[in-house]
Amino acid sequence: MPPFSYNGIAYLEPLCTIPEYRGRGLAAAALSEIYRRMKKLGATHMAGGGDEFYHEISYKPTIK
């Protein structure tokens, strides 16, 4: 079973980086990879990511 329901929505668990590795773009890179993998599995939207951090790295709930 895919990690999202059959309605095409993937749920994003909290994404965090160890403090000494912050500011290097690692979380943004991980989010890009998550988008890529979820799209392959048929997801069209992602739920979660309500923290200000996600807004700062341009998180969008729609997978393009």
XYZ file of C-alpha atoms in Angstrom:
64
model
C 0.000 0.000 0.000
C 1.372 3.457 -0.874
C 2.171 5.950 1.944
C -0.926 7.996 1.065
C -4.595 7.261 0.747
C -6.090 6.495 -2.632
C -7.276 10.086 -2.902
C -3.754 11.160 -3.970
C -2.818 12.883 -0.706
C 0.557 12.156 0.906
C 1.054 13.148 4.543
C 4.287 14.959 5.375
C 5.699 14.154 8.802
C 7.764 16.865 10.496
C 11.075 17.443 8.759
C 14.006 18.611 10.849
C 17.773 18.999 10.658
C 20.388 18.569 13.379
C 21.291 22.111 14.547
C 24.902 22.042 13.357
C 23.734 21.156 9.820
C 21.022 23.837 9.524
C 21.274 26.578 6.929
C 22.805 24.316 4.278
C 19.654 23.614 2.283
C 19.398 19.994 3.429
C 15.727 20.166 4.445
C 14.781 21.889 1.174
C 16.668 19.189 -0.750
C 14.905 16.472 1.235
C 11.523 18.079 0.537
C 12.307 18.158 -3.204
C 13.145 14.456 -3.080
C 9.943 13.714 -1.158
C 7.922 15.535 -3.857
C 9.671 13.521 -6.578
C 9.043 10.178 -4.880
C 5.421 10.899 -3.972
C 4.650 12.034 -7.522
C 5.972 8.696 -8.839
C 3.595 6.931 -6.452
C 0.624 8.939 -7.734
C 0.250 11.611 -5.066
C -1.038 14.972 -6.245
C -1.072 16.816 -2.901
C 0.793 16.726 0.402
C -0.729 17.436 3.802
C 1.304 18.659 6.767
C 4.106 21.165 6.975
C 2.231 23.946 8.773
C 5.287 25.332 10.573
C 6.795 28.700 9.495
C 9.907 26.828 8.340
C 7.965 25.220 5.477
C 6.767 28.621 4.316
C 10.376 29.881 4.351
C 11.521 27.095 2.015
C 8.509 27.615 -0.307
C 6.609 24.435 0.651
C 3.528 23.987 -1.543
C 0.873 21.348 -0.853
C 0.443 20.634 -4.584
C 2.879 18.201 -6.195
C 3.788 19.359 -9.700
